[in-house]
CSV table of C-alpha atoms (C1' of nucleotides) in Angstrom, one decimal:
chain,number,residue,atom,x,y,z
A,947,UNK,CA,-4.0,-29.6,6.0
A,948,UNK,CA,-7.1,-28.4,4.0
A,949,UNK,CA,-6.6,-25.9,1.7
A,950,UNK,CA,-10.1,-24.8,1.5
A,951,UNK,CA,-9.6,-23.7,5.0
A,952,UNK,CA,-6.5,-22.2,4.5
A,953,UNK,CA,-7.8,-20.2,1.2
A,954,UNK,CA,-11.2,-19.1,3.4
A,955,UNK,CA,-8.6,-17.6,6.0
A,956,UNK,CA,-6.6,-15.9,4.1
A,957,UNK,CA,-9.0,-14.5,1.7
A,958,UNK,CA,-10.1,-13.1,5.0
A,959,UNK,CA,-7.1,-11.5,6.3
A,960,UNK,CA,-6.3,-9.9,3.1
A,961,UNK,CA,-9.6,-8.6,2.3
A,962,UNK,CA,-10.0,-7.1,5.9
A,963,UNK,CA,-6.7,-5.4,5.9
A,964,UNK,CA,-4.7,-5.4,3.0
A,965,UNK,CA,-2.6,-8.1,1.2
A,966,UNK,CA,0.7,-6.5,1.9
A,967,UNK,CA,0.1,-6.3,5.0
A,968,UNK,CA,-0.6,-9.6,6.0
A,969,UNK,CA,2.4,-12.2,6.4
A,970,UNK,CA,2.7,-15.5,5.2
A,971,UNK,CA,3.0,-16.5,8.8
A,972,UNK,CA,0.6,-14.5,10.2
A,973,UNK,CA,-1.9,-16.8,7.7
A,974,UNK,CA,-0.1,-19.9,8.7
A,975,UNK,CA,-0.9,-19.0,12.3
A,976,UNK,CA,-4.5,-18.0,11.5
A,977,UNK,CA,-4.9,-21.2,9.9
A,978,UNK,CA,-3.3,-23.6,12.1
A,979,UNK,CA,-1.2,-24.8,9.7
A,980,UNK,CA,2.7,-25.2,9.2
A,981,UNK,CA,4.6,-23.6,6.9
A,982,UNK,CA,5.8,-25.7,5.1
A,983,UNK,CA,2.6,-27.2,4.7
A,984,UNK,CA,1.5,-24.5,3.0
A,985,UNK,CA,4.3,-23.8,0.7
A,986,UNK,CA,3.9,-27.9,-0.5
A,987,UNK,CA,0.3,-26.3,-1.2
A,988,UNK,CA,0.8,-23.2,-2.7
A,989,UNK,CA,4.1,-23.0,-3.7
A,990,UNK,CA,4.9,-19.5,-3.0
A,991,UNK,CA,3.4,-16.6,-1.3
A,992,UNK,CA,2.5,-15.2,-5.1
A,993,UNK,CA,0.8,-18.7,-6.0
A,994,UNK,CA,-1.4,-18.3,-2.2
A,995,UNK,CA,-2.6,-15.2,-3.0
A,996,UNK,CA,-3.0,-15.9,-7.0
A,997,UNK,CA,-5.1,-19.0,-5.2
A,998,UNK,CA,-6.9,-16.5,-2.8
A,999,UNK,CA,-8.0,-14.2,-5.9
A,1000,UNK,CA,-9.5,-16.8,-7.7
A,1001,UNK,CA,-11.3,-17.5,-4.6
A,1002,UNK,CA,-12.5,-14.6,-4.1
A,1003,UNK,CA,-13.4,-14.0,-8.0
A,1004,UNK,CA,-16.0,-17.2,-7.3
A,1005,UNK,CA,-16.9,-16.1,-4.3
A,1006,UNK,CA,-17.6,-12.2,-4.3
A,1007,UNK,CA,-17.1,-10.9,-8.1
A,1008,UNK,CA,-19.1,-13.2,-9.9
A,1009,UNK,CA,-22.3,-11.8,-8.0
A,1010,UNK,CA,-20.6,-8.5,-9.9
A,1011,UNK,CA,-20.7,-10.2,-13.5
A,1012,UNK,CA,-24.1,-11.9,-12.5
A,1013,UNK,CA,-25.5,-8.2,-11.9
A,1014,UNK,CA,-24.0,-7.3,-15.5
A,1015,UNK,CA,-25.4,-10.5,-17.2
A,1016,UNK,CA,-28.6,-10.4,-15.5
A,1017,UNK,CA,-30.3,-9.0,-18.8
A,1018,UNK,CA,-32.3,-6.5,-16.9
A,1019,UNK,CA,-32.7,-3.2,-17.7
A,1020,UNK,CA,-29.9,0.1,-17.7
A,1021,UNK,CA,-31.4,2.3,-15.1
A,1022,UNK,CA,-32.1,-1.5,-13.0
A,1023,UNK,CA,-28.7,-2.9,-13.8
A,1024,UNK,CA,-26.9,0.7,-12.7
A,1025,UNK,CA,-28.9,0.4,-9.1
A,1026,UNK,CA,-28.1,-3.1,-8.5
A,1027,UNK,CA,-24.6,-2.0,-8.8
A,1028,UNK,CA,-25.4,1.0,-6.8
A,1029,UNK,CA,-26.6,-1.2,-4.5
A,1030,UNK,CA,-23.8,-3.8,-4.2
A,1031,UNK,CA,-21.2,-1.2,-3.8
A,1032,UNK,CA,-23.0,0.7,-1.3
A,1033,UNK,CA,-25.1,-1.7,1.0
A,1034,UNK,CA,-23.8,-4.9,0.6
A,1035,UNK,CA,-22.3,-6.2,3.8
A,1036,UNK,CA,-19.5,-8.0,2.2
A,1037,UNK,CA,-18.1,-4.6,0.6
A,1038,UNK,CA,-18.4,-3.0,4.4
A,1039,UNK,CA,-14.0,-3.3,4.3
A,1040,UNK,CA,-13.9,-3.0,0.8
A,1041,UNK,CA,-13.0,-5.2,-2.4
A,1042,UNK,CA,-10.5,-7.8,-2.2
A,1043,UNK,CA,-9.5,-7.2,-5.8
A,1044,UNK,CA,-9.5,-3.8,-6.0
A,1045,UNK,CA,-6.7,-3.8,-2.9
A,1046,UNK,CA,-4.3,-6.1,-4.5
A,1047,UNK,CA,-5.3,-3.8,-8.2
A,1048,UNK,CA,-4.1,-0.5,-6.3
A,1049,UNK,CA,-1.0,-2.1,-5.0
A,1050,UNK,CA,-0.4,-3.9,-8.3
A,1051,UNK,CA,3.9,-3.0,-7.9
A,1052,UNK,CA,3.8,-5.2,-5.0
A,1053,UNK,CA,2.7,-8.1,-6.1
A,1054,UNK,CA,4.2,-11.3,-7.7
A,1055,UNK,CA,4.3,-12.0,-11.5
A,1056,UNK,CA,1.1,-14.9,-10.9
A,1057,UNK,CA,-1.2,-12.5,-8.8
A,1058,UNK,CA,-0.2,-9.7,-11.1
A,1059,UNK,CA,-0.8,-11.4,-14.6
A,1060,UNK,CA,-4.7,-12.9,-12.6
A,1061,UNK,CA,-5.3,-9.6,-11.8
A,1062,UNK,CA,-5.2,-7.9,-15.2
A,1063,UNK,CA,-7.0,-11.3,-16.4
A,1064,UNK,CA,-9.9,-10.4,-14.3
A,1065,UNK,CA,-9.8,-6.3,-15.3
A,1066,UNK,CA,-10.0,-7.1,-18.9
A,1067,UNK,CA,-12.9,-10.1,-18.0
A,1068,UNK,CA,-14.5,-6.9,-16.1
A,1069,UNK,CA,-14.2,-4.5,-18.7
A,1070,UNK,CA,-15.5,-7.2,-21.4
A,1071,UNK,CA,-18.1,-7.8,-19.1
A,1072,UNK,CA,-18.9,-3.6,-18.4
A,1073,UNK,CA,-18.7,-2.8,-22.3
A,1074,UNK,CA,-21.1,-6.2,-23.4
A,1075,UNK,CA,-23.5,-5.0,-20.9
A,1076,UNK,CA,-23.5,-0.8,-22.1
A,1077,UNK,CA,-23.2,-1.8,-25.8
A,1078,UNK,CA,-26.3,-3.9,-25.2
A,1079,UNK,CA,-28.1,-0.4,-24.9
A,1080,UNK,CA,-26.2,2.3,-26.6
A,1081,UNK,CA,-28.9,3.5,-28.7
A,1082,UNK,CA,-31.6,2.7,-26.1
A,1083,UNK,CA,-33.9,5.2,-24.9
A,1084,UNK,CA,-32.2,5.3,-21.2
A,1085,UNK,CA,-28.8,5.7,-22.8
A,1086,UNK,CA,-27.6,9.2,-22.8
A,1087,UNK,CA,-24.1,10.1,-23.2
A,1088,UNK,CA,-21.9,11.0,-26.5
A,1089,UNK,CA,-19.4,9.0,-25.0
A,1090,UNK,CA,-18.0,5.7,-26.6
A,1091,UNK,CA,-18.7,2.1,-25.0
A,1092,UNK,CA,-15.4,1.9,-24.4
A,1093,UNK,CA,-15.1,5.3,-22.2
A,1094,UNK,CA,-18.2,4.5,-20.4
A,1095,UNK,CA,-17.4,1.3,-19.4
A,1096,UNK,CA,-14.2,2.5,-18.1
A,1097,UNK,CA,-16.0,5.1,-16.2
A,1098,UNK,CA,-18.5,3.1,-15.1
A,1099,UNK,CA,-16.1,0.7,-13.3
A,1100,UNK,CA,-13.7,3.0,-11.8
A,1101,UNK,CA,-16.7,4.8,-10.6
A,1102,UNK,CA,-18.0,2.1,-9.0
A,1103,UNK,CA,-14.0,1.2,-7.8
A,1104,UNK,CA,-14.0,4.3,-6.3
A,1105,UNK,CA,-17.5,3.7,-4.2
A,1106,UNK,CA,-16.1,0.6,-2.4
A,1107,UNK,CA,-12.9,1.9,-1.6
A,1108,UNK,CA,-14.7,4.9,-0.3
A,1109,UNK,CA,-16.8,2.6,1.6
A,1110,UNK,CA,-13.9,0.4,2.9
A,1111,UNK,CA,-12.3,3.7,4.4
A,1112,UNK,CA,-15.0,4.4,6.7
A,1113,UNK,CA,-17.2,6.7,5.0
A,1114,UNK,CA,-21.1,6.7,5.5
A,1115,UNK,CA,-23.1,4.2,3.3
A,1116,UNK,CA,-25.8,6.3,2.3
A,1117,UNK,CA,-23.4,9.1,1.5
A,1118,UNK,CA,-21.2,6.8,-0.9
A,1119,UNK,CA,-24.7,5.8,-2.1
A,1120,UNK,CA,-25.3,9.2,-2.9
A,1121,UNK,CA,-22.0,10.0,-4.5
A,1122,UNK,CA,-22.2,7.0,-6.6
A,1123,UNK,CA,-25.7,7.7,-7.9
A,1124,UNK,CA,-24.3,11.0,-8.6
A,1125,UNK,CA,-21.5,10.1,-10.4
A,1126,UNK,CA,-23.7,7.3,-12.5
A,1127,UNK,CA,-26.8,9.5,-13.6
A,1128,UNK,CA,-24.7,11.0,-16.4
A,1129,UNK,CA,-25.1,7.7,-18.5
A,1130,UNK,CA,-29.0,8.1,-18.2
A,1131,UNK,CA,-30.8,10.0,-20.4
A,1132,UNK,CA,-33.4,12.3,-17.3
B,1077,UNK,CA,24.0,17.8,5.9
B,1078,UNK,CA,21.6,20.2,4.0
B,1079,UNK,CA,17.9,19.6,5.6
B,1080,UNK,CA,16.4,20.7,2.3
B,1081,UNK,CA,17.8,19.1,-0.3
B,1082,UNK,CA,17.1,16.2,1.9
B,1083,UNK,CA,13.6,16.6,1.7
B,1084,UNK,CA,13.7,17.4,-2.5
B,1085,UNK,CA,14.9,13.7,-2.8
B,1086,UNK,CA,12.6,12.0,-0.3
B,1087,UNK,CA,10.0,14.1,-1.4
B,1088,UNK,CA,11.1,13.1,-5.0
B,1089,UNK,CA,11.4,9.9,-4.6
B,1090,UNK,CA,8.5,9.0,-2.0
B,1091,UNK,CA,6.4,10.9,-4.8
B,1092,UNK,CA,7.6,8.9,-8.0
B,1093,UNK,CA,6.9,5.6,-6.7
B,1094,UNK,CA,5.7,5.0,-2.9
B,1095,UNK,CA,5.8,6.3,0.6
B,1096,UNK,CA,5.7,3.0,1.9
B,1097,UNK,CA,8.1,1.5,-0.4
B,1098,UNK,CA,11.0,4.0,0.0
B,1099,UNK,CA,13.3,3.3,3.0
B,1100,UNK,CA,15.3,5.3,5.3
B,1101,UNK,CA,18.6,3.8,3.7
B,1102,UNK,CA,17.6,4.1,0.3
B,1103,UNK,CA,16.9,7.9,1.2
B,1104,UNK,CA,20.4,8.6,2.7
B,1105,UNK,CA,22.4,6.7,-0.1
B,1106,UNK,CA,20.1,8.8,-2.8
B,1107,UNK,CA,20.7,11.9,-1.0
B,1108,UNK,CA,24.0,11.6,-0.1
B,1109,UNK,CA,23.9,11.5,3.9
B,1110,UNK,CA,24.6,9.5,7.1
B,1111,UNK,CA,21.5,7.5,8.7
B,1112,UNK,CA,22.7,9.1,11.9
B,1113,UNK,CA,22.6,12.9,10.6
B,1114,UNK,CA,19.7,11.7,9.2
B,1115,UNK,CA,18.0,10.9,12.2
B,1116,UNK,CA,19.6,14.1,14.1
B,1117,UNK,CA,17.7,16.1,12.0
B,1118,UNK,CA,14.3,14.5,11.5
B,1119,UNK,CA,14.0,12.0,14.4
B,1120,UNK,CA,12.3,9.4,12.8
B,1121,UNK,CA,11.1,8.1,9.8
B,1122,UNK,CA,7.7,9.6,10.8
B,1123,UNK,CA,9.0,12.7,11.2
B,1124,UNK,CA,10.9,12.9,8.0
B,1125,UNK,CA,7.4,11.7,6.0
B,1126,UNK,CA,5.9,13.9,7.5
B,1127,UNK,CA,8.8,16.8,7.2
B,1128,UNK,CA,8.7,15.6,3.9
B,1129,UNK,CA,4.0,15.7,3.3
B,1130,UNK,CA,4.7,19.6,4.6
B,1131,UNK,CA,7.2,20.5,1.8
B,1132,UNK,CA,5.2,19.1,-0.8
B,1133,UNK,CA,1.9,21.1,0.3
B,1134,UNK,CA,3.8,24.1,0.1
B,1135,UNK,CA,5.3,23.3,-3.1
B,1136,UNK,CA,2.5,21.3,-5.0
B,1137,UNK,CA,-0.7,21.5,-2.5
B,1138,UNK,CA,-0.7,25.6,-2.9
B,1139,UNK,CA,-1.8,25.1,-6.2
B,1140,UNK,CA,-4.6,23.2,-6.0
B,1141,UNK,CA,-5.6,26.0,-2.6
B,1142,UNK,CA,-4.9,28.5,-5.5
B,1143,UNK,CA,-7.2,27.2,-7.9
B,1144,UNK,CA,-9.8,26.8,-5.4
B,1145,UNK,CA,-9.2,30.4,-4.0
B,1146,UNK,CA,-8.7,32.6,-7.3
B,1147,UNK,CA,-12.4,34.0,-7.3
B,1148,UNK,CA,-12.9,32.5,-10.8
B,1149,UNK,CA,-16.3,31.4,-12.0
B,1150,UNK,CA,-17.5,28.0,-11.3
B,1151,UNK,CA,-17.4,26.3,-14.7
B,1152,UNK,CA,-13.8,28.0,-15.4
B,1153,UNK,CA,-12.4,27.3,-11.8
B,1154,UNK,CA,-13.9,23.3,-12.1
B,1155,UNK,CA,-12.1,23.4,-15.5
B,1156,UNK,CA,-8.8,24.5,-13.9
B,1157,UNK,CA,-9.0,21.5,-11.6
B,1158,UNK,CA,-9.9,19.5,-14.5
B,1159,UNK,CA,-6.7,20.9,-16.6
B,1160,UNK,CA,-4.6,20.7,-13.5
B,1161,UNK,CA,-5.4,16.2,-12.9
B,1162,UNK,CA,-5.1,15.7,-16.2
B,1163,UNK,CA,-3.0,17.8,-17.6
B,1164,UNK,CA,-0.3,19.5,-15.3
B,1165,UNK,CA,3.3,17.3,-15.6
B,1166,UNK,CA,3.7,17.3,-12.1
B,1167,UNK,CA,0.7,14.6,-11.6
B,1168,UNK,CA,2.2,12.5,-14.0
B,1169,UNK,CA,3.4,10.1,-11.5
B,1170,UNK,CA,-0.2,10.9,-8.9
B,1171,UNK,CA,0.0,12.6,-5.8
B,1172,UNK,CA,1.9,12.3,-2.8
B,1173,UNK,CA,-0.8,13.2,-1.0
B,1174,UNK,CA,-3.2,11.0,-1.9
B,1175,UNK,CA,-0.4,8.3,-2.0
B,1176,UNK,CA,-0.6,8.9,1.5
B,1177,UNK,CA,-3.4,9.0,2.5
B,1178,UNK,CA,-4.8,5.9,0.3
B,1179,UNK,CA,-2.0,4.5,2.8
B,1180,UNK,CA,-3.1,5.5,5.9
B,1181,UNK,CA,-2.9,2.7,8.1
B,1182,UNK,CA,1.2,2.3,7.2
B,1183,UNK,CA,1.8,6.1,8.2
B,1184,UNK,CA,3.0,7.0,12.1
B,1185,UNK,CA,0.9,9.3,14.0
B,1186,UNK,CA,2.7,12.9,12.8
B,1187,UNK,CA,2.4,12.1,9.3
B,1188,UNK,CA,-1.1,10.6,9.7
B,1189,UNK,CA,-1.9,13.8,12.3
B,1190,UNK,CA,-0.5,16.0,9.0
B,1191,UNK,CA,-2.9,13.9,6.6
B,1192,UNK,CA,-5.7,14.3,8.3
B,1193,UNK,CA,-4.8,18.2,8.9
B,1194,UNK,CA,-4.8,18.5,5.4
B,1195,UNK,CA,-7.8,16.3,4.4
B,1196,UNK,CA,-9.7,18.7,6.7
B,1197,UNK,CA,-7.8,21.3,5.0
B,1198,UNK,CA,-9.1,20.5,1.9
B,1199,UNK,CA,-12.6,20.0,2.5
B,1200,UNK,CA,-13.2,23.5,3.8
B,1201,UNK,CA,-11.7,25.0,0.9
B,1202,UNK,CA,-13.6,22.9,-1.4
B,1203,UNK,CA,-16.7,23.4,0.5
B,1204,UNK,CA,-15.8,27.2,0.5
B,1205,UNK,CA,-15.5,27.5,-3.0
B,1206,UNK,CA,-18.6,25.8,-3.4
B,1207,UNK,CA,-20.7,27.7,-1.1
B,1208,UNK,CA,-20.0,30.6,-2.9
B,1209,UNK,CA,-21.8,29.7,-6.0
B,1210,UNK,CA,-25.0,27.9,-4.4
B,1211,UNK,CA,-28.0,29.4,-5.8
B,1212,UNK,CA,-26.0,31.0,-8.5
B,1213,UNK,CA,-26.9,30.6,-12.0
B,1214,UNK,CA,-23.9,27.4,-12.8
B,1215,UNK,CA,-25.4,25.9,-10.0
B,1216,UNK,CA,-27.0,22.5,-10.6
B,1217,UNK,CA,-27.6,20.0,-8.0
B,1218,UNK,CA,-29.9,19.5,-5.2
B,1219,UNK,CA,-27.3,18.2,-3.2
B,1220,UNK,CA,-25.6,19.8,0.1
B,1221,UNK,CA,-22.5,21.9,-0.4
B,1222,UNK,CA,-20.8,19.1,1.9
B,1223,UNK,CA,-21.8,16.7,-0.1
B,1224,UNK,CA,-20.6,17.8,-3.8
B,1225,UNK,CA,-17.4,18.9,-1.7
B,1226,UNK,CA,-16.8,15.4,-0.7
B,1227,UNK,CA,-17.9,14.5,-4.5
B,1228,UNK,CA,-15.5,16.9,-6.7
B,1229,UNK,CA,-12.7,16.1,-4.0
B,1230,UNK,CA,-13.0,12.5,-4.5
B,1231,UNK,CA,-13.4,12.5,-8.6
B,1232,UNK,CA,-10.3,15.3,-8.5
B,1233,UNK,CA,-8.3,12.3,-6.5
B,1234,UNK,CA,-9.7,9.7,-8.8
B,1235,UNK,CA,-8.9,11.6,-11.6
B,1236,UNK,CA,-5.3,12.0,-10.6
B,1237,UNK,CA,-4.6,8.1,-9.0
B,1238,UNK,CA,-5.6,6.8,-13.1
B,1239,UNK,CA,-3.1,9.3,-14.3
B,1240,UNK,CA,-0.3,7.6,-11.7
B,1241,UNK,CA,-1.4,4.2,-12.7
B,1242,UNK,CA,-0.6,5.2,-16.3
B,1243,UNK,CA,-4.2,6.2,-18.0
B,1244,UNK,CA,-4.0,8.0,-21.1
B,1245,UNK,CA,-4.5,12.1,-20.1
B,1246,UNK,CA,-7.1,12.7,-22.2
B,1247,UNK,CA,-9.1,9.7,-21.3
B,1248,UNK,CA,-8.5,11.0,-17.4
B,1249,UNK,CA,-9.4,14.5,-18.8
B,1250,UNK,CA,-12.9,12.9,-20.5
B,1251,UNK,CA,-14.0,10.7,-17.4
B,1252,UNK,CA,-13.7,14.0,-15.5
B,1253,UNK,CA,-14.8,16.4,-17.6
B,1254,UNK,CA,-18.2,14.0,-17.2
B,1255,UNK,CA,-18.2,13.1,-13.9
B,1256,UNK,CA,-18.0,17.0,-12.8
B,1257,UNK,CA,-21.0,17.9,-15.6
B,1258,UNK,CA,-23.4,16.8,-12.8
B,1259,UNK,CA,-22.4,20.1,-11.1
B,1260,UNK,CA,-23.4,22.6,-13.7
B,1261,UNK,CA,-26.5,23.2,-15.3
B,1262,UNK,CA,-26.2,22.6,-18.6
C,535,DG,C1',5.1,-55.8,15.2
C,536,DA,C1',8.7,-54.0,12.1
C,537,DT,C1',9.4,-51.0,8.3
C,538,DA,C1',8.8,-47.8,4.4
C,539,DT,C1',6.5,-43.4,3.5
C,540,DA,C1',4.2,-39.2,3.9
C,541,DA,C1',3.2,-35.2,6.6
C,542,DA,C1',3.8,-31.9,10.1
C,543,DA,C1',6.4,-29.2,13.7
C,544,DT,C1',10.6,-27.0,14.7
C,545,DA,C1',14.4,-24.7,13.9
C,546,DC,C1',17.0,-22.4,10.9
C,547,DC,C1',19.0,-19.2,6.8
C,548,DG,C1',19.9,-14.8,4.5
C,549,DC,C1',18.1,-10.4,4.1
C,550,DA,C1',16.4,-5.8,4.7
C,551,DC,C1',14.2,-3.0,7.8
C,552,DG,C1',14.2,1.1,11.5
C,553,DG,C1',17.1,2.8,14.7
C,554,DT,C1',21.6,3.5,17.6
C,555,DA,C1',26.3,3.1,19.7
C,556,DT,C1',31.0,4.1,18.6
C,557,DC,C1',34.6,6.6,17.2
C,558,DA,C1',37.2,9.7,14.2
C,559,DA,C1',37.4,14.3,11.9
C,560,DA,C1',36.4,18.8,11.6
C,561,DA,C1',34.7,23.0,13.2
C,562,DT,C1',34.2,26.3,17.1
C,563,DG,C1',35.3,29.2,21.1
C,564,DA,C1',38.6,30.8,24.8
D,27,DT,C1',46.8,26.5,20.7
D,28,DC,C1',44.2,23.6,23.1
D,29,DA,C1',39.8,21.9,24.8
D,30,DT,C1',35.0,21.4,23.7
D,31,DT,C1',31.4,20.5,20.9
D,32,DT,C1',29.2,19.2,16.9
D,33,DT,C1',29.3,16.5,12.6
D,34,DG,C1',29.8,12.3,9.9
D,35,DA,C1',31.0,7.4,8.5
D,36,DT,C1',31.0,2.8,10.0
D,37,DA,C1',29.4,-0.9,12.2
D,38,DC,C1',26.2,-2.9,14.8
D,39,DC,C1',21.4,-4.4,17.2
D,40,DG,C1',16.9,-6.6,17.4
D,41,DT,C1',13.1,-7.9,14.6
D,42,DG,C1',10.2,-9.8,11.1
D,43,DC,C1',10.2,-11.3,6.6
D,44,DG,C1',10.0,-15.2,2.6
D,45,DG,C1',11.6,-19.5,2.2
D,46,DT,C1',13.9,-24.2,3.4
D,47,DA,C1',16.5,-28.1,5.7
D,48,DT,C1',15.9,-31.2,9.3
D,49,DT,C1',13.8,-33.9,12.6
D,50,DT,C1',9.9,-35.8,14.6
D,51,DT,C1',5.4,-37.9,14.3
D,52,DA,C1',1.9,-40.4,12.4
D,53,DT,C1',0.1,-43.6,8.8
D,54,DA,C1',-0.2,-47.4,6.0
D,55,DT,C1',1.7,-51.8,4.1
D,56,DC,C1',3.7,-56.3,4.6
DNA sequence: GATATAAAATACCGCACGGTATCAAAATGA
DNA sequence: TCATTTTGATACCGTGCGGTATTTTATATC
């Protein structure tokens, strides 16, 4: 059965399409595996792709957190993002979590209830990291911690889902720098 | 059978929660018609989305062409944008445009044909407005016209798809207000 | 080797979907 | 007024979904 197998395969088809596009036997195909296999496993189709999300969040986002945590500086913590968002090759069809996060309504209550878990983990994580240098020399706005954290991750949302729909790298890299330099002081 | 107040419910109810989440039947029973007539009049479900993407541009979409077109200055006509995101009723629930286009891949080939019309649509008149007031005093960035075209379209769609997901206005109306400051000189 | 047990493959259920055939009612034209 | 055509309501078709009951296969224990 292997379940490791099955959470890698899925984790894949969702990510490359889109959750609610992908069936439950479409993964149980993918996978080689038997449905009812899986549902001993998983339990539901909202427990698979609860598992798959957790997955993924130890797989892929906390290289995110690990960016925020780093303890490197503002301007070199806001590029590293930059970076990830535009030239990492595991963003090329987007972010996992932001899919199932824009298409919230259609999931189940455990996927749901993970996925606001890991938004409020994210925005912990966005508004430790700007408080750390509000009242640094690189810090420029008027704008609270809170805002700019908020900002800060839907702008960099906003990159990878531009990236996942096709647009240039190096333009979404230019966007996103854009978009960013108003929390540096020039 | 009454074509148009066919389209005010679809429209109305694609709009308030999902194109893709709306079906044919729950269309008729809202609007009080026969699948068959239905189907007489709009041939498909593609046709009708996309019967139903042209009545909202002319009844929503204008606007926005409006804004873009009224020969206002820069910083008044970026505020009317910013005012019109975070501010007009109508976007309470987001856009049916955008709806459909962050959808893409579920949409037949009219609707998608329309999309991508209007996408293109867009761009021009964004681009257009922008041109206009390169080199002017307002003016700030060193970036191509297509480029901050692609930018303000994207933060204007941003802006808007927080307001649908139930951000507070005047936070949408602050992460804007910032995000578009890159494009004056201050 | 016979038997209890766990796992997997198959087949199935109810449901909602997009789309259509059928047939009655109403409107139209001569 | 009668025939024709257009409309509408109902019922239906095939398909794919999430989820499960059943039967087969393999495994382990005595």
């Amino acid at each position: 059965m292997n379940a490791e197998n099955v959470l890698d395969v899925a984790m894949t088809a969702y990510w490359h399409s889109d959750p609610a596009d992908v069936s439950v036997n479409a993964i149980c195909q993918l996978a080689g595996v038997s449905k009812p296999s899986l549902y001993r496993e998983f339990g539901s189709e909202d427990g698979l792709s609860r598992a798959v999300l957790d997955h993924y969040a130890q797989r892929v986002l906390s290289d995110v957190f690990a960016i925020l945590q780093g303890g490197n500086g503002l301007q070199d913590t806001l590029d590293a993002l930059i970076d990830f968002a535009s030239s990492d090759l595991r963003m090329e069809t987007g972010c996992l979590f932001y899919k199932m996060r824009a298409g919230k309504h259609r999931l189940g209550p455990l996927t749901l209830a993970r996925v606001d878990e890991i938004d409020a983990m994210a925005h912990a994580a966005y508004s430790a990291f700007l408080r750390s240098f509000r009242d640094g020399e690189d810090w420029a706005p008027g704008l609270s911690v809170e805002a700019a954290a908020k900002y800060l991750s839907e702008q960099f949302a906003l990159a990878i889902t531009q990236r996942a729909s096709g647009e240039n790298p190096s333009r979404v890299r230019e966007m996103m720098t854009l978009s960013l330099s108003v929390l540096l002081r020039t």
